[in-house]
């Protein structure tokens, strides 16, 4: 190989390494942002519930009520839908049932399985979260933070990362 060819290969390797390092830095920044946004979402929900005087449930429980919505589900279904992790779901569902935000009923087929749905009290909490999110959606558009194309781009990108991570979990031995 000539000296020029060796220099070209070295330059290409250097550009690839620089691009890789730049991507890694951006990836780590995105991971930090996703984590911080989740915590901020919980803080925003907590603040809204403090504002309206609902103090007996926490933001995670309020979000769980929002995600259950009008459905009747099991803890396992909430986990498989990707909303919650293991014992976190069972603990919060039990607390919500005990506080009267959810009804629970044992499955006729599998007695170990419990199906839950919102009570009227739970639907009231869900409505508070839904109204909060509607207000935020309007604010994002009204203040030109995001438009329809922007939110679709973000959602598409996040879904790609979600698929990639899901594949990593399923296919790593």
GROMACS .gro file of N, CA and C in nm:
model
  519
    1UNK      N    1   0.084  -0.115   0.000
    1UNK     CA    2   0.000   0.000   0.000
    1UNK      C    3   0.090   0.123   0.000
    2UNK      N    4   0.045   0.229  -0.069
    2UNK     CA    5   0.124   0.351  -0.075
    2UNK      C    6   0.103   0.434   0.050
    3UNK      N    7   0.191   0.532   0.068
    3UNK     CA    8   0.181   0.621   0.183
    3UNK      C    9   0.049   0.697   0.177
    4UNK      N   10   0.011   0.739   0.054
    4UNK     CA   11  -0.115   0.814   0.039
    4UNK      C   12  -0.236   0.727   0.078
    5UNK      N   13  -0.233   0.602   0.039
    5UNK     CA   14  -0.343   0.511   0.072
    5UNK      C   15  -0.350   0.490   0.223
    6UNK      N   16  -0.232   0.474   0.288
    6UNK     CA   17  -0.231   0.459   0.433
    6UNK      C   18  -0.287   0.584   0.503
    7UNK      N   19  -0.252   0.702   0.451
    7UNK     CA   20  -0.303   0.826   0.509
    7UNK      C   21  -0.454   0.837   0.489
    8UNK      N   22  -0.502   0.794   0.372
    8UNK     CA   23  -0.647   0.798   0.346
    8UNK      C   24  -0.722   0.706   0.443
    9UNK      N   25  -0.669   0.586   0.466
    9UNK     CA   26  -0.733   0.492   0.559
    9UNK      C   27  -0.732   0.550   0.699
   10UNK      N   28  -0.618   0.605   0.741
   10UNK     CA   29  -0.607   0.663   0.875
   10UNK      C   30  -0.704   0.781   0.890
   11UNK      N   31  -0.715   0.863   0.788
   11UNK     CA   32  -0.806   0.977   0.793
   11UNK      C   33  -0.951   0.929   0.801
   12UNK      N   34  -0.984   0.827   0.724
   12UNK     CA   35  -1.119   0.771   0.727
   12UNK      C   36  -1.149   0.712   0.864
   13UNK      N   37  -1.054   0.637   0.920
   13UNK     CA   38  -1.072   0.580   1.054
   13UNK      C   39  -1.089   0.691   1.158
   14UNK      N   40  -1.013   0.799   1.143
   14UNK     CA   41  -1.023   0.912   1.236
   14UNK      C   42  -1.158   0.980   1.226
   15UNK      N   43  -1.210   0.997   1.104
   15UNK     CA   44  -1.342   1.058   1.087
   15UNK      C   45  -1.452   0.967   1.143
   16UNK      N   46  -1.435   0.837   1.121
   16UNK     CA   47  -1.533   0.741   1.173
   16UNK      C   48  -1.533   0.745   1.325
   17UNK      N   49  -1.415   0.748   1.385
   17UNK     CA   50  -1.405   0.754   1.531
   17UNK      C   51  -1.465   0.884   1.583
   18UNK      N   52  -1.440   0.995   1.515
   18UNK     CA   53  -1.495   1.124   1.557
   18UNK      C   54  -1.647   1.123   1.546
   19UNK      N   55  -1.698   1.067   1.435
   19UNK     CA   56  -1.844   1.058   1.419
   19UNK      C   57  -1.903   0.968   1.526
   20UNK      N   58  -1.836   0.858   1.555
   20UNK     CA   59  -1.883   0.764   1.656
   20UNK      C   60  -1.885   0.831   1.794
   21UNK      N   61  -1.780   0.906   1.827
   21UNK     CA   62  -1.773   0.976   1.955
   21UNK      C   63  -1.881   1.083   1.963
   22UNK      N   64  -1.903   1.153   1.854
   22UNK     CA   65  -2.007   1.257   1.852
   22UNK      C   66  -2.145   1.194   1.869
   23UNK      N   67  -2.167   1.081   1.802
   23UNK     CA   68  -2.297   1.014   1.816
   23UNK      C   69  -2.316   0.965   1.958
   24UNK      N   70  -2.210   0.909   2.015
   24UNK     CA   71  -2.217   0.858   2.153
   24UNK      C   72  -2.252   0.971   2.249
   25UNK      N   73  -2.190   1.085   2.232
   25UNK     CA   74  -2.219   1.201   2.319
   25UNK      C   75  -2.364   1.243   2.303
   26UNK      N   76  -2.414   1.248   2.181
   26UNK     CA   77  -2.553   1.285   2.157
   26UNK      C   78  -2.649   1.181   2.213
   27UNK      N   79  -2.613   1.054   2.199
   27UNK     CA   80  -2.696   0.945   2.250
   27UNK      C   81  -2.708   0.955   2.403
   28UNK      N   82  -2.596   0.976   2.470
   28UNK     CA   83  -2.597   0.990   2.616
   28UNK      C   84  -2.677   1.112   2.659
   29UNK      N   85  -2.667   1.220   2.582
   29UNK     CA   86  -2.746   1.340   2.610
   29UNK      C   87  -2.895   1.310   2.595
   30UNK      N   88  -2.932   1.236   2.491
   30UNK     CA   89  -3.073   1.199   2.470
   30UNK      C   90  -3.123   1.110   2.583
   31UNK      N   91  -3.042   1.014   2.628
   31UNK     CA   92  -3.082   0.926   2.738
   31UNK      C   93  -3.108   1.007   2.865
   32UNK      N   94  -3.019   1.101   2.893
   32UNK     CA   95  -3.034   1.187   3.010
   32UNK      C   96  -3.162   1.270   2.998
   33UNK      N   97  -3.189   1.319   2.879
   33UNK     CA   98  -3.308   1.400   2.857
   33UNK      C   99  -3.436   1.319   2.875
   34UNK      N  100  -3.439   1.196   2.823
   34UNK     CA  101  -3.556   1.111   2.839
   34UNK      C  102  -3.582   1.084   2.987
   35UNK      N  103  -3.477   1.052   3.060
   35UNK     CA  104  -3.490   1.026   3.203
   35UNK      C  105  -3.538   1.151   3.277
   36UNK      N  106  -3.480   1.266   3.244
   36UNK     CA  107  -3.517   1.392   3.309
   36UNK      C  108  -3.661   1.431   3.274
   37UNK      N  109  -3.701   1.409   3.150
   37UNK     CA  110  -3.839   1.439   3.110
   37UNK      C  111  -3.940   1.354   3.186
   38UNK      N  112  -3.907   1.228   3.208
   38UNK     CA  113  -3.998   1.142   3.285
   38UNK      C  114  -4.013   1.193   3.427
   39UNK      N  115  -3.903   1.229   3.490
   39UNK     CA  116  -3.909   1.283   3.626
   39UNK      C  117  -3.987   1.415   3.629
   40UNK      N  118  -3.965   1.500   3.527
   40UNK     CA  119  -4.038   1.626   3.520
   40UNK      C  120  -4.188   1.603   3.501
   41UNK      N  121  -4.223   1.504   3.419
   41UNK     CA  122  -4.364   1.471   3.400
   41UNK      C  123  -4.427   1.435   3.534
   42UNK      N  124  -4.359   1.351   3.610
   42UNK     CA  125  -4.411   1.314   3.742
   42UNK      C  126  -4.423   1.436   3.833
   43UNK      N  127  -4.327   1.527   3.827
   43UNK     CA  128  -4.334   1.649   3.908
   43UNK      C  129  -4.451   1.738   3.866
   44UNK      N  130  -4.473   1.749   3.735
   44UNK     CA  131  -4.584   1.830   3.684
   44UNK      C  132  -4.717   1.772   3.731
   45UNK      N  133  -4.730   1.641   3.725
   45UNK     CA  134  -4.853   1.576   3.771
   45UNK      C  135  -4.871   1.597   3.920
   46UNK      N  136  -4.763   1.578   3.998
   46UNK     CA  137  -4.768   1.598   4.143
   46UNK      C  138  -4.812   1.740   4.175
   47UNK      N  139  -4.755   1.838   4.108
   47UNK     CA  140  -4.790   1.978   4.133
   47UNK      C  141  -4.936   2.005   4.100
   48UNK      N  142  -4.987   1.945   3.993
   48UNK     CA  143  -5.127   1.964   3.956
   48UNK      C  144  -5.219   1.905   4.063
   49UNK      N  145  -5.183   1.789   4.115
   49UNK     CA  146  -5.266   1.728   4.219
   49UNK      C  147  -5.259   1.805   4.350
   50UNK      N  148  -5.146   1.864   4.380
   50UNK     CA  149  -5.137   1.951   4.497
   50UNK      C  150  -5.225   2.074   4.476
   51UNK      N  151  -5.225   2.129   4.355
   51UNK     CA  152  -5.304   2.248   4.322
   51UNK      C  153  -5.453   2.222   4.338
   52UNK      N  154  -5.499   2.102   4.297
   52UNK     CA  155  -5.643   2.070   4.306
   52UNK      C  156  -5.679   2.003   4.438
   53UNK      N  157  -5.581   1.981   4.525
   53UNK     CA  158  -5.608   1.930   4.659
   53UNK      C  159  -5.622   1.779   4.670
   54UNK      N  160  -5.570   1.706   4.573
   54UNK     CA  161  -5.571   1.559   4.582
   54UNK      C  162  -5.432   1.518   4.628
   55UNK      N  163  -5.422   1.479   4.755
   55UNK     CA  164  -5.291   1.454   4.813
   55UNK      C  165  -5.267   1.308   4.850
   56UNK      N  166  -5.369   1.223   4.841
   56UNK     CA  167  -5.352   1.085   4.888
   56UNK      C  168  -5.288   0.992   4.786
   57UNK      N  169  -5.280   1.033   4.660
   57UNK     CA  170  -5.214   0.948   4.561
   57UNK      C  171  -5.092   1.021   4.506
   58UNK      N  172  -4.997   0.942   4.459
   58UNK     CA  173  -4.877   1.003   4.403
   58UNK      C  174  -4.887   1.011   4.250
   59UNK      N  175  -4.789   1.074   4.189
   59UNK     CA  176  -4.791   1.096   4.044
   59UNK      C  177  -4.788   0.964   3.966
   60UNK      N  178  -4.713   0.867   4.014
   60UNK     CA  179  -4.706   0.737   3.945
   60UNK      C  180  -4.844   0.672   3.946
   61UNK      N  181  -4.913   0.679   4.059
   61UNK     CA  182  -5.046   0.621   4.070
   61UNK      C  183  -5.146   0.695   3.980
   62UNK      N  184  -5.135   0.828   3.974
   62UNK     CA  185  -5.223   0.907   3.888
   62UNK      C  186  -5.201   0.871   3.742
   63UNK      N  187  -5.075   0.854   3.704
   63UNK     CA  188  -5.044   0.817   3.566
   63UNK      C  189  -5.094   0.676   3.536
   64UNK      N  190  -5.086   0.587   3.634
   64UNK     CA  191  -5.139   0.453   3.618
   64UNK      C  192  -5.290   0.458   3.592
   65UNK      N  193  -5.362   0.540   3.669
   65UNK     CA  194  -5.506   0.555   3.648
   65UNK      C  195  -5.535   0.609   3.508
   66UNK      N  196  -5.453   0.705   3.465
   66UNK     CA  197  -5.471   0.761   3.331
   66UNK      C  198  -5.451   0.653   3.225
   67UNK      N  199  -5.348   0.572   3.241
   67UNK     CA  200  -5.318   0.469   3.141
   67UNK      C  201  -5.420   0.356   3.139
   68UNK      N  202  -5.479   0.324   3.254
   68UNK     CA  203  -5.583   0.221   3.256
   68UNK      C  204  -5.706   0.273   3.182
   69UNK      N  205  -5.741   0.399   3.206
   69UNK     CA  206  -5.854   0.459   3.136
   69UNK      C  207  -5.983   0.383   3.157
   70UNK      N  208  -6.055   0.358   3.050
   70UNK     CA  209  -6.183   0.287   3.058
   70UNK      C  210  -6.167   0.137   3.043
   71UNK      N  211  -6.044   0.089   3.040
   71UNK     CA  212  -6.018  -0.054   3.021
   71UNK      C  213  -6.029  -0.132   3.151
   72UNK      N  214  -6.044  -0.261   3.138
   72UNK     CA  215  -6.033  -0.353   3.251
   72UNK      C  216  -5.910  -0.437   3.221
   73UNK      N  217  -5.811  -0.432   3.311
   73UNK     CA  218  -5.680  -0.492   3.282
   73UNK      C  219  -5.626  -0.568   3.402
   74UNK      N  220  -5.521  -0.646   3.374
   74UNK     CA  221  -5.444  -0.710   3.481
   74UNK      C  222  -5.311  -0.636   3.494
   75UNK      N  223  -5.243  -0.660   3.606
   75UNK     CA  224  -5.110  -0.602   3.624
   75UNK      C  225  -5.018  -0.647   3.512
   76UNK      N  226  -5.029  -0.773   3.473
   76UNK     CA  227  -4.946  -0.826   3.364
   76UNK      C  228  -4.968  -0.752   3.234
   77UNK      N  229  -5.092  -0.715   3.206
   77UNK     CA  230  -5.120  -0.641   3.083
   77UNK      C  231  -5.056  -0.503   3.087
   78UNK      N  232  -5.057  -0.440   3.202
   78UNK     CA  233  -4.991  -0.309   3.214
   78UNK      C  234  -4.841  -0.322   3.192
   79UNK      N  235  -4.783  -0.431   3.240
   79UNK     CA  236  -4.639  -0.454   3.220
   79UNK      C  237  -4.610  -0.481   3.073
   80UNK      N  238  -4.691  -0.566   3.009
   80UNK     CA  239  -4.663  -0.601   2.869
   80UNK      C  240  -4.687  -0.483   2.776
   81UNK      N  241  -4.773  -0.392   2.815
   81UNK     CA  242  -4.793  -0.271   2.735
   81UNK      C  243  -4.678  -0.174   2.753
   82UNK      N  244  -4.590  -0.204   2.849
   82UNK     CA  245  -4.472  -0.122   2.868
   82UNK      C  246  -4.491  -0.003   2.960
   83UNK      N  247  -4.604   0.003   3.032
   83UNK     CA  248  -4.626   0.117   3.119
   83UNK      C  249  -4.546   0.110   3.248
   84UNK      N  250  -4.532  -0.013   3.304
   84UNK     CA  251  -4.475  -0.025   3.438
   84UNK      C  252  -4.387  -0.147   3.450
   85UNK      N  253  -4.304  -0.146   3.553
   85UNK     CA  254  -4.217  -0.258   3.584
   85UNK      C  255  -4.275  -0.339   3.699
   86UNK      N  256  -4.251  -0.468   3.696
   86UNK     CA  257  -4.286  -0.567   3.797
   86UNK      C  258  -4.363  -0.529   3.920
   87UNK      N  259  -4.296  -0.532   4.037
   87UNK     CA  260  -4.364  -0.514   4.165
   87UNK      C  261  -4.422  -0.374   4.178
   88UNK      N  262  -4.367  -0.278   4.109
   88UNK     CA  263  -4.418  -0.142   4.108
   88UNK      C  264  -4.567  -0.144   4.074
   89UNK      N  265  -4.608  -0.221   3.974
   89UNK     CA  266  -4.747  -0.227   3.931
   89UNK      C  267  -4.834  -0.287   4.040
   90UNK      N  268  -4.796  -0.403   4.089
   90UNK     CA  269  -4.877  -0.472   4.190
   90UNK      C  270  -4.895  -0.387   4.314
   91UNK      N  271  -4.789  -0.326   4.362
   91UNK     CA  272  -4.795  -0.242   4.480
   91UNK      C  273  -4.893  -0.126   4.458
   92UNK      N  274  -4.877  -0.054   4.347
   92UNK     CA  275  -4.961   0.062   4.321
   92UNK      C  276  -5.106   0.023   4.294
   93UNK      N  277  -5.129  -0.087   4.226
   93UNK     CA  278  -5.266  -0.132   4.204
   93UNK      C  279  -5.334  -0.163   4.337
   94UNK      N  280  -5.262  -0.232   4.426
   94UNK     CA  281  -5.318  -0.266   4.558
   94UNK      C  282  -5.353  -0.139   4.635
   95UNK      N  283  -5.263  -0.042   4.634
   95UNK     CA  284  -5.288   0.084   4.704
   95UNK      C  285  -5.411   0.155   4.645
   96UNK      N  286  -5.422   0.156   4.513
   96UNK     CA  287  -5.534   0.224   4.448
   96UNK      C  288  -5.666   0.155   4.477
   97UNK      N  289  -5.664   0.022   4.485
   97UNK     CA  290  -5.784  -0.053   4.523
   97UNK      C  291  -5.821  -0.020   4.667
   98UNK      N  292  -5.722  -0.023   4.757
   98UNK     CA  293  -5.746   0.004   4.899
   98UNK      C  294  -5.801   0.145   4.922
   99UNK      N  295  -5.759   0.242   4.837
   99UNK     CA  296  -5.805   0.380   4.854
   99UNK      C  297  -5.935   0.409   4.777
  100UNK      N  298  -5.985   0.308   4.705
  100UNK     CA  299  -6.113   0.326   4.638
  100UNK      C  300  -6.107   0.387   4.498
  101UNK      N  301  -5.988   0.388   4.438
  101UNK     CA  302  -5.974   0.442   4.303
  101UNK      C  303  -5.996   0.335   4.195
  102UNK      N  304  -5.988   0.209   4.236
  102UNK     CA  305  -6.005   0.098   4.142
  102UNK      C  306  -6.088  -0.012   4.205
  103UNK      N  307  -6.163  -0.081   4.118
  103UNK     CA  308  -6.232  -0.205   4.156
  103UNK      C  309  -6.139  -0.319   4.116
  104UNK      N  310  -6.145  -0.429   4.188
  104UNK     CA  311  -6.070  -0.547   4.144
  104UNK      C  312  -6.160  -0.668   4.153
  105UNK      N  313  -6.133  -0.763   4.064
  105UNK     CA  314  -6.212  -0.886   4.061
  105UNK      C  315  -6.122  -0.999   4.014
  106UNK      N  316  -6.127  -1.111   4.084
  106UNK     CA  317  -6.051  -1.229   4.044
  106UNK      C  318  -6.106  -1.284   3.915
  107UNK      N  319  -6.017  -1.329   3.830
  107UNK     CA  320  -6.057  -1.390   3.704
  107UNK      C  321  -6.127  -1.523   3.732
  108UNK      N  322  -6.233  -1.548   3.659
  108UNK     CA  323  -6.305  -1.676   3.673
  108UNK      C  324  -6.220  -1.791   3.620
  109UNK      N  325  -6.138  -1.765   3.521
  109UNK     CA  326  -6.057  -1.869   3.457
  109UNK      C  327  -5.930  -1.897   3.535
  110UNK      N  328  -5.857  -1.792   3.569
  110UNK     CA  329  -5.731  -1.806   3.642
  110UNK      C  330  -5.745  -1.731   3.774
  111UNK      N  331  -5.769  -1.802   3.882
  111UNK     CA  332  -5.797  -1.740   4.012
  111UNK      C  333  -5.678  -1.658   4.065
  112UNK      N  334  -5.558  -1.681   4.010
  112UNK     CA  335  -5.443  -1.601   4.054
  112UNK      C  336  -5.446  -1.463   3.992
  113UNK      N  337  -5.515  -1.449   3.881
  113UNK     CA  338  -5.518  -1.323   3.807
  113UNK      C  339  -5.631  -1.233   3.858
  114UNK      N  340  -5.598  -1.106   3.874
  114UNK     CA  341  -5.696  -1.007   3.919
  114UNK      C  342  -5.710  -0.902   3.810
  115UNK      N  343  -5.833  -0.873   3.775
  115UNK     CA  344  -5.862  -0.768   3.677
  115UNK      C  345  -5.905  -0.644   3.753
  116UNK      N  346  -5.858  -0.528   3.706
  116UNK     CA  347  -5.892  -0.402   3.772
  116UNK      C  348  -5.952  -0.305   3.671
  117UNK      N  349  -6.035  -0.216   3.724
  117UNK     CA  350  -6.091  -0.107   3.643
  117UNK      C  351  -6.113   0.012   3.735
  118UNK      N  352  -6.126   0.129   3.678
  118UNK     CA  353  -6.141   0.250   3.758
  118UNK      C  354  -6.279   0.259   3.821
  119UNK      N  355  -6.282   0.313   3.942
  119UNK     CA  356  -6.408   0.350   4.006
  119UNK      C  357  -6.440   0.492   3.959
  120UNK      N  358  -6.550   0.546   4.004
  120UNK     CA  359  -6.584   0.685   3.972
  120UNK      C  360  -6.474   0.778   4.025
  121UNK      N  361  -6.427   0.750   4.144
  121UNK     CA  362  -6.318   0.828   4.205
  121UNK      C  363  -6.192   0.820   4.118
  122UNK      N  364  -6.163   0.703   4.065
  122UNK     CA  365  -6.048   0.685   3.976
  122UNK      C  366  -6.066   0.760   3.845
  123UNK      N  367  -6.189   0.760   3.793
  123UNK     CA  368  -6.216   0.833   3.668
  123UNK      C  369  -6.199   0.983   3.688
  124UNK      N  370  -6.232   1.033   3.806
  124UNK     CA  371  -6.212   1.175   3.835
  124UNK      C  372  -6.064   1.211   3.829
  125UNK      N  373  -5.980   1.126   3.885
  125UNK     CA  374  -5.835   1.149   3.880
  125UNK      C  375  -5.787   1.142   3.735
  126UNK      N  376  -5.834   1.042   3.664
  126UNK     CA  377  -5.796   1.028   3.523
  126UNK      C  378  -5.834   1.155   3.446
  127UNK      N  379  -5.950   1.210   3.474
  127UNK     CA  380  -5.994   1.332   3.404
  127UNK      C  381  -5.903   1.450   3.435
  128UNK      N  382  -5.855   1.460   3.558
  128UNK     CA  383  -5.762   1.568   3.594
  128UNK      C  384  -5.634   1.556   3.511
  129UNK      N  385  -5.580   1.434   3.501
  129UNK     CA  386  -5.457   1.412   3.423
  129UNK      C  387  -5.484   1.441   3.275
  130UNK      N  388  -5.597   1.393   3.225
  130UNK     CA  389  -5.631   1.415   3.084
  130UNK      C  390  -5.642   1.564   3.053
  131UNK      N  391  -5.706   1.640   3.142
  131UNK     CA  392  -5.718   1.785   3.123
  131UNK      C  393  -5.581   1.853   3.129
  132UNK      N  394  -5.496   1.807   3.220
  132UNK     CA  395  -5.360   1.861   3.231
  132UNK      C  396  -5.285   1.840   3.099
  133UNK      N  397  -5.293   1.719   3.045
  133UNK     CA  398  -5.224   1.688   2.920
  133UNK      C  399  -5.282   1.768   2.803
  134UNK      N  400  -5.412   1.788   2.802
  134UNK     CA  401  -5.476   1.868   2.696
  134UNK      C  402  -5.428   2.013   2.703
  135UNK      N  403  -5.418   2.065   2.825
  135UNK     CA  404  -5.368   2.202   2.843
  135UNK      C  405  -5.224   2.213   2.794
  136UNK      N  406  -5.142   2.113   2.825
  136UNK     CA  407  -5.003   2.113   2.778
  136UNK      C  408  -4.995   2.105   2.627
  137UNK      N  409  -5.076   2.020   2.568
  137UNK     CA  410  -5.075   2.006   2.421
  137UNK      C  411  -5.110   2.140   2.356
  138UNK      N  412  -5.213   2.206   2.407
  138UNK     CA  413  -5.251   2.337   2.354
  138UNK      C  414  -5.138   2.438   2.372
  139UNK      N  415  -5.075   2.435   2.490
  139UNK     CA  416  -4.966   2.529   2.518
  139UNK      C  417  -4.846   2.508   2.427
  140UNK      N  418  -4.813   2.382   2.399
  140UNK     CA  419  -4.700   2.353   2.310
  140UNK      C  420  -4.724   2.411   2.170
  141UNK      N  421  -4.846   2.400   2.123
  141UNK     CA  422  -4.880   2.453   1.990
  141UNK      C  423  -4.890   2.605   1.996
  142UNK      N  424  -4.963   2.658   2.094
  142UNK     CA  425  -4.984   2.803   2.103
  142UNK      C  426  -4.854   2.881   2.118
  143UNK      N  427  -4.757   2.823   2.188
  143UNK     CA  428  -4.629   2.891   2.211
  143UNK      C  429  -4.524   2.854   2.106
  144UNK      N  430  -4.566   2.784   2.004
  144UNK     CA  431  -4.477   2.743   1.894
  144UNK      C  432  -4.359   2.659   1.941
  145UNK      N  433  -4.380   2.581   2.046
  145UNK     CA  434  -4.277   2.489   2.093
  145UNK      C  435  -4.270   2.371   1.998
  146UNK      N  436  -4.386   2.317   1.961
  146UNK     CA  437  -4.397   2.204   1.868
  146UNK      C  438  -4.520   2.221   1.782
  147UNK      N  439  -4.511   2.170   1.659
  147UNK     CA  440  -4.629   2.161   1.575
  147UNK      C  441  -4.655   2.013   1.547
  148UNK      N  442  -4.753   1.984   1.464
  148UNK     CA  443  -4.788   1.845   1.436
  148UNK      C  444  -4.670   1.767   1.380
  149UNK      N  445  -4.597   1.827   1.287
  149UNK     CA  446  -4.481   1.757   1.228
  149UNK      C  447  -4.373   1.730   1.332
  150UNK      N  448  -4.349   1.827   1.419
  150UNK     CA  449  -4.246   1.811   1.522
  150UNK      C  450  -4.278   1.698   1.619
  151UNK      N  451  -4.403   1.693   1.663
  151UNK     CA  452  -4.440   1.587   1.759
  151UNK      C  453  -4.437   1.451   1.691
  152UNK      N  454  -4.474   1.445   1.564
  152UNK     CA  455  -4.469   1.318   1.491
  152UNK      C  456  -4.325   1.271   1.472
  153UNK      N  457  -4.233   1.364   1.445
  153UNK     CA  458  -4.091   1.327   1.431
  153UNK      C  459  -4.035   1.272   1.562
  154UNK      N  460  -4.067   1.340   1.672
  154UNK     CA  461  -4.020   1.294   1.802
  154UNK      C  462  -4.075   1.155   1.831
  155UNK      N  463  -4.205   1.137   1.811
  155UNK     CA  464  -4.271   1.010   1.840
  155UNK      C  465  -4.213   0.898   1.754
  156UNK      N  466  -4.193   0.926   1.625
  156UNK     CA  467  -4.135   0.826   1.535
  156UNK      C  468  -3.996   0.786   1.581
  157UNK      N  469  -3.914   0.882   1.615
  157UNK     CA  470  -3.778   0.853   1.660
  157UNK      C  471  -3.778   0.773   1.790
  158UNK      N  472  -3.862   0.813   1.884
  158UNK     CA  473  -3.868   0.740   2.012
  158UNK      C  474  -3.918   0.598   1.992
  159UNK      N  475  -4.013   0.579   1.901
  159UNK     CA  476  -4.061   0.442   1.874
  159UNK      C  477  -3.951   0.356   1.812
  160UNK      N  478  -3.866   0.414   1.730
  160UNK     CA  479  -3.753   0.338   1.674
  160UNK      C  480  -3.657   0.295   1.783
  161UNK      N  481  -3.627   0.386   1.875
  161UNK     CA  482  -3.538   0.351   1.987
  161UNK      C  483  -3.605   0.244   2.073
  162UNK      N  484  -3.735   0.257   2.097
  162UNK     CA  485  -3.807   0.157   2.176
  162UNK      C  486  -3.797   0.019   2.110
  163UNK      N  487  -3.817   0.012   1.979
  163UNK     CA  488  -3.806  -0.116   1.908
  163UNK      C  489  -3.665  -0.172   1.918
  164UNK      N  490  -3.565  -0.087   1.902
  164UNK     CA  491  -3.426  -0.131   1.910
  164UNK      C  492  -3.397  -0.187   2.049
  165UNK      N  493  -3.436  -0.114   2.154
  165UNK     CA  494  -3.411  -0.161   2.291
  165UNK      C  495  -3.487  -0.291   2.317
  166UNK      N  496  -3.609  -0.301   2.269
  166UNK     CA  497  -3.688  -0.424   2.287
  166UNK      C  498  -3.618  -0.541   2.222
  167UNK      N  499  -3.564  -0.520   2.103
  167UNK     CA  500  -3.489  -0.626   2.034
  167UNK      C  501  -3.366  -0.666   2.114
  168UNK      N  502  -3.301  -0.569   2.177
  168UNK     CA  503  -3.182  -0.599   2.256
  168UNK      C  504  -3.217  -0.687   2.376
  169UNK      N  505  -3.330  -0.661   2.437
  169UNK     CA  506  -3.374  -0.741   2.551
  169UNK      C  507  -3.408  -0.882   2.507
  170UNK      N  508  -3.478  -0.894   2.396
  170UNK     CA  509  -3.523  -1.024   2.349
  170UNK      C  510  -3.412  -1.112   2.295
  171UNK      N  511  -3.310  -1.052   2.233
  171UNK     CA  512  -3.215  -1.131   2.159
  171UNK      C  513  -3.076  -1.141   2.221
  172UNK      N  514  -3.057  -1.080   2.337
  172UNK     CA  515  -2.928  -1.095   2.405
  172UNK      C  516  -2.933  -1.223   2.487
  173UNK      N  517  -2.832  -1.302   2.475
  173UNK     CA  518  -2.830  -1.433   2.544
  173UNK      C  519  -2.762  -1.423   2.677
   0.00000   0.00000   0.00000
